[in-house]
CSV table of C-alpha atoms in Angstrom, one decimal:
chain,number,residue,atom,x,y,z
A,175,UNK,CA,152.6,29.2,-7.1
A,176,UNK,CA,151.5,28.2,-3.6
A,177,UNK,CA,152.6,24.5,-3.4
A,178,UNK,CA,151.3,24.0,0.1
A,179,UNK,CA,147.8,25.1,-0.9
A,180,UNK,CA,148.2,23.7,-4.4
A,181,UNK,CA,147.1,27.0,-5.9
A,182,UNK,CA,148.3,29.1,-8.9
A,183,UNK,CA,147.4,32.7,-9.5
A,184,UNK,CA,148.2,34.8,-12.5
A,185,UNK,CA,147.6,38.6,-12.2
A,186,UNK,CA,145.7,38.0,-9.0
A,187,UNK,CA,143.3,35.5,-10.6
A,188,UNK,CA,143.2,31.8,-9.8
A,189,UNK,CA,144.3,29.4,-12.5
A,190,UNK,CA,142.5,26.1,-12.6
A,191,UNK,CA,145.0,23.3,-13.2
A,192,UNK,CA,144.5,19.6,-13.0
A,193,UNK,CA,146.5,17.6,-10.4
A,194,UNK,CA,149.0,16.6,-13.1
A,195,UNK,CA,149.3,20.1,-14.6
A,196,UNK,CA,149.9,21.5,-11.1
A,197,UNK,CA,152.6,18.8,-10.4
A,198,UNK,CA,154.4,19.6,-13.7
A,199,UNK,CA,154.4,23.3,-12.9
A,200,UNK,CA,155.5,22.7,-9.3
A,201,UNK,CA,158.4,20.5,-10.5
A,202,UNK,CA,159.6,23.2,-12.9
A,203,UNK,CA,159.1,25.9,-10.2
A,204,UNK,CA,161.1,23.9,-7.7
A,205,UNK,CA,164.2,24.6,-9.7
A,206,UNK,CA,163.8,28.1,-11.2
A,207,UNK,CA,165.9,28.6,-14.4
A,208,UNK,CA,167.1,25.0,-14.4
A,209,UNK,CA,166.3,23.0,-17.5
A,210,UNK,CA,164.4,19.8,-16.8
A,211,UNK,CA,164.3,17.0,-19.4
A,212,UNK,CA,161.1,15.1,-20.1
A,213,UNK,CA,162.6,12.2,-18.1
A,214,UNK,CA,163.3,14.4,-15.1
A,215,UNK,CA,159.7,15.7,-15.2
A,216,UNK,CA,158.4,12.2,-15.5
A,217,UNK,CA,160.4,11.1,-12.4
A,218,UNK,CA,159.2,14.2,-10.5
A,219,UNK,CA,155.5,13.8,-11.4
A,220,UNK,CA,154.8,10.2,-12.2
A,221,UNK,CA,157.8,8.5,-10.4
A,222,UNK,CA,160.8,6.6,-11.7
A,223,UNK,CA,158.8,3.4,-12.5
A,224,UNK,CA,156.5,5.1,-15.0
A,225,UNK,CA,156.7,3.5,-18.5
A,226,UNK,CA,155.3,5.0,-21.6
A,227,UNK,CA,155.7,7.7,-24.2
A,228,UNK,CA,157.7,10.6,-22.8
A,229,UNK,CA,155.9,13.0,-25.1
A,230,UNK,CA,153.1,12.9,-22.6
A,231,UNK,CA,155.0,15.6,-20.8
A,232,UNK,CA,154.6,17.9,-23.9
A,233,UNK,CA,150.8,17.6,-23.7
A,234,UNK,CA,150.7,18.6,-20.0
A,235,UNK,CA,153.2,21.4,-20.6
A,236,UNK,CA,151.0,22.7,-23.5
A,237,UNK,CA,147.9,22.7,-21.2
A,238,UNK,CA,149.8,24.5,-18.5
A,239,UNK,CA,151.0,27.1,-21.0
A,240,UNK,CA,147.5,27.6,-22.4
A,241,UNK,CA,146.0,28.1,-18.9
A,242,UNK,CA,148.8,30.6,-18.0
A,243,UNK,CA,148.2,32.5,-21.2
A,244,UNK,CA,151.5,31.6,-22.9
A,245,UNK,CA,151.7,31.0,-26.6
A,246,UNK,CA,154.2,29.2,-28.8
A,247,UNK,CA,155.8,32.5,-29.7
A,248,UNK,CA,155.4,34.2,-26.3
A,249,UNK,CA,156.6,31.8,-23.6
A,250,UNK,CA,156.6,34.0,-20.5
A,251,UNK,CA,156.3,31.3,-17.9
A,252,UNK,CA,157.3,27.9,-19.2
A,253,UNK,CA,160.0,28.0,-21.8
A,254,UNK,CA,161.2,25.3,-24.2
A,255,UNK,CA,164.9,24.6,-24.4
A,256,UNK,CA,165.1,23.0,-27.8
A,257,UNK,CA,166.4,19.5,-27.7
A,258,UNK,CA,166.8,19.5,-23.9
A,259,UNK,CA,163.6,20.1,-22.0
A,260,UNK,CA,161.7,22.9,-20.2
A,261,UNK,CA,162.4,25.6,-17.7
A,262,UNK,CA,160.4,28.1,-15.8
A,263,UNK,CA,161.6,31.7,-15.8
A,264,UNK,CA,164.0,33.6,-18.1
A,265,UNK,CA,167.0,31.4,-17.4
A,266,UNK,CA,169.3,34.4,-17.2
């Protein structure tokens, strides 16, 4: 993830993300292995004044996963921490 250039590459190939998808991924990558709640991601991406359904985050995370080649059973990049939120990396 190159945040300055707003580019993501997987196995040397560029990954086309929307602005919001990139922002979600960058927010997760800014704190490797830390679990971010939906609310924390909303504040990082949309700002603290955003009002709406927090499950919007789930939709964007799903799109990021699909574009990175993750599946529900094989979460190599973005992992769900059940009942808490999301993290990037193994969390070890």
